[in-house]
Amino acid sequence: MTIFTKIINHEIAANRVYEDDFTLAFHDIDPQAPIHILVIPKKEIADLQSCDGETVSYLLNAVQLVAKKMKLDEAGYRVVINNGRDAGQEVEHLHFHILGGTKLGHIHHQDRTKSAT
Ligand code: AMP
């Protein structure tokens, strides 16, 4: 069981912003932007690879609703999934990060095949 299951079950507190039968959204405890919210499935799903398409659509629908509720829909926001080890996924319960509330820096691909010089 991950920490997110404990949040779903109200065993530990979280600052909840949205909830329905399938999804839960709450503020990230260590925000990386003025608004940083996590959207998770209530089912225990480890990562995107083990998630069915219907659940993905519920999650993205929740992302849209949360973005509107937080007034991010006009200015924009970023949705990030750290999926698996190389992406640095820390909590093995699928989660979509919603980041916004400021102009976000661009993500640049770092080409590790070239030397830094
Ligand atoms: P990731 O690195 O994509 O697995 O992201 C995990 C995220 O969960 C991080 O941004 C953490 O700050 C966040 N997090 C961990 N524990 C909690 C918690 N108890 N409440 C809210 N967010 C959390």
GROMACS .gro file of C-alpha atoms and ligand atoms in nm:
model
  140
    1MET     CA    1   0.000   0.000   0.000
    2THR     CA    2   0.138   0.346  -0.091
    3ILE     CA    3   0.093   0.675   0.089
    4PHE     CA    4  -0.169   0.772  -0.172
    5THR     CA    5  -0.393   0.480  -0.073
    6LYS     CA    6  -0.374   0.610   0.284
    7ILE     CA    7  -0.484   0.951   0.157
    8ILE     CA    8  -0.775   0.793  -0.035
    9ASN     CA    9  -0.878   0.607   0.283
   10HIS     CA   10  -0.849   0.922   0.500
   11GLU     CA   11  -0.577   0.753   0.705
   12ILE     CA   12  -0.353   1.052   0.642
   13ALA     CA   13  -0.463   1.406   0.569
   14ALA     CA   14  -0.438   1.585   0.237
   15ASN     CA   15  -0.564   1.915   0.107
   16ARG     CA   16  -0.833   1.779  -0.126
   17VAL     CA   17  -0.959   1.985  -0.419
   18TYR     CA   18  -1.173   1.736  -0.612
   19GLU     CA   19  -1.315   1.387  -0.567
   20ASP     CA   20  -1.550   1.156  -0.755
   21ASP     CA   21  -1.612   0.781  -0.759
   22PHE     CA   22  -1.293   0.704  -0.953
   23THR     CA   23  -1.050   0.988  -0.891
   24LEU     CA   24  -0.909   1.211  -0.619
   25ALA     CA   25  -0.715   1.536  -0.650
   26PHE     CA   26  -0.516   1.704  -0.373
   27HIS     CA   27  -0.239   1.961  -0.334
   28ASP     CA   28   0.117   1.828  -0.357
   29ILE     CA   29   0.291   1.848  -0.020
   30ASP     CA   30   0.608   1.987  -0.183
   31PRO     CA   31   0.481   2.223  -0.454
   32GLN     CA   32   0.704   2.288  -0.755
   33ALA     CA   33   0.482   2.572  -0.883
   34PRO     CA   34   0.234   2.816  -0.722
   35ILE     CA   35  -0.035   2.559  -0.797
   36HIS     CA   36   0.071   2.194  -0.785
   37ILE     CA   37  -0.202   1.935  -0.762
   38LEU     CA   38  -0.192   1.557  -0.797
   39VAL     CA   39  -0.474   1.368  -0.966
   40ILE     CA   40  -0.485   0.997  -0.885
   41PRO     CA   41  -0.710   0.699  -0.952
   42LYS     CA   42  -0.883   0.553  -0.645
   43LYS     CA   43  -0.792   0.208  -0.773
   44GLU     CA   44  -0.439   0.098  -0.685
   45ILE     CA   45  -0.267   0.133  -1.023
   46ALA     CA   46   0.112   0.149  -1.013
   47ASP     CA   47   0.181   0.334  -1.336
   48LEU     CA   48   0.054   0.439  -1.676
   49GLN     CA   49   0.152   0.109  -1.837
   50SER     CA   50  -0.085  -0.082  -1.611
   51CYS     CA   51  -0.373   0.163  -1.650
   52ASP     CA   52  -0.669   0.091  -1.878
   53GLY     CA   53  -0.790   0.352  -2.124
   54GLU     CA   54  -1.120   0.413  -1.947
   55THR     CA   55  -0.941   0.506  -1.625
   56VAL     CA   56  -0.701   0.732  -1.819
   57SER     CA   57  -1.003   0.915  -1.959
   58TYR     CA   58  -1.154   0.956  -1.610
   59LEU     CA   59  -0.823   1.093  -1.487
   60LEU     CA   60  -0.792   1.340  -1.774
   61ASN     CA   61  -1.151   1.448  -1.721
   62ALA     CA   62  -1.063   1.517  -1.356
   63VAL     CA   63  -0.756   1.714  -1.470
   64GLN     CA   64  -0.983   1.935  -1.683
   65LEU     CA   65  -1.226   1.991  -1.395
   66VAL     CA   66  -0.950   2.068  -1.145
   67ALA     CA   67  -0.782   2.309  -1.389
   68LYS     CA   68  -1.111   2.494  -1.427
   69LYS     CA   69  -1.179   2.495  -1.053
   70MET     CA   70  -0.830   2.636  -0.986
   71LYS     CA   71  -0.878   2.894  -1.268
   72LEU     CA   72  -0.586   2.754  -1.468
   73ASP     CA   73  -0.788   2.680  -1.778
   74GLU     CA   74  -0.736   3.017  -1.949
   75ALA     CA   75  -0.368   3.086  -1.880
   76GLY     CA   76  -0.268   2.722  -1.913
   77TYR     CA   77  -0.097   2.458  -1.708
   78ARG     CA   78   0.133   2.159  -1.743
   79VAL     CA   79   0.041   1.796  -1.684
   80VAL     CA   80   0.329   1.564  -1.594
   81ILE     CA   81   0.346   1.191  -1.532
   82ASN     CA   82   0.673   1.064  -1.392
   83ASN     CA   83   0.631   0.711  -1.514
   84GLY     CA   84   0.876   0.453  -1.387
   85ARG     CA   85   1.232   0.450  -1.262
   86ASP     CA   86   1.404   0.656  -1.532
   87ALA     CA   87   1.142   0.929  -1.493
   88GLY     CA   88   1.199   0.942  -1.118
   89GLN     CA   89   0.857   0.813  -1.011
   90GLU     CA   90   0.869   0.806  -0.633
   91VAL     CA   91   0.519   0.694  -0.540
   92GLU     CA   92   0.410   0.370  -0.708
   93HIS     CA   93   0.051   0.481  -0.752
   94LEU     CA   94  -0.023   0.649  -1.085
   95HIS     CA   95  -0.055   1.026  -1.051
   96PHE     CA   96  -0.085   1.320  -1.286
   97HIS     CA   97   0.089   1.636  -1.167
   98ILE     CA   98  -0.094   1.958  -1.256
   99LEU     CA   99   0.146   2.254  -1.245
  100GLY     CA  100   0.046   2.615  -1.299
  101GLY     CA  101  -0.015   2.958  -1.159
  102THR     CA  102   0.293   3.107  -1.324
  103LYS     CA  103   0.474   3.102  -1.657
  104LEU     CA  104   0.653   2.770  -1.649
  105GLY     CA  105   1.001   2.718  -1.793
  106HIS     CA  106   1.031   2.504  -2.101
  107ILE     CA  107   1.135   2.142  -2.067
  108HIS     CA  108   1.452   2.088  -2.270
  109HIS     CA  109   1.564   1.747  -2.371
  110GLN     CA  110   1.912   1.676  -2.243
  111ASP     CA  111   2.102   1.476  -2.502
  112ARG     CA  112   2.322   1.250  -2.290
  113THR     CA  113   2.489   1.102  -2.597
  114LYS     CA  114   2.684   1.427  -2.650
  115SER     CA  115   2.960   1.555  -2.425
  116ALA     CA  116   2.903   1.874  -2.226
  117THR     CA  117   3.187   2.056  -2.401
  118AMP     P1  118   0.660   1.146  -0.829
  118AMP     O1  119   0.803   1.183  -0.809
  118AMP     O2  120   0.608   1.177  -0.964
  118AMP     O3  121   0.632   1.002  -0.786
  118AMP     O4  122   0.577   1.241  -0.736
  118AMP     C1  123   0.532   1.211  -0.609
  118AMP     C2  124   0.477   1.338  -0.553
  118AMP     O5  125   0.401   1.307  -0.437
  118AMP     C3  126   0.583   1.438  -0.510
  118AMP     O6  127   0.564   1.560  -0.583
  118AMP     C4  128   0.559   1.455  -0.361
  118AMP     O7  129   0.581   1.587  -0.316
  118AMP     C5  130   0.413   1.414  -0.349
  118AMP     N1  131   0.373   1.366  -0.217
  118AMP     C6  132   0.433   1.270  -0.143
  118AMP     N2  133   0.367   1.251  -0.029
  118AMP     C7  134   0.261   1.336  -0.029
  118AMP     C8  135   0.154   1.363   0.062
  118AMP     N3  136   0.143   1.300   0.179
  118AMP     N4  137   0.063   1.457   0.027
  118AMP     C9  138   0.075   1.523  -0.090
  118AMP     N5  139   0.171   1.501  -0.181
  118AMP    C10  140   0.265   1.409  -0.150
   0.00000   0.00000   0.00000
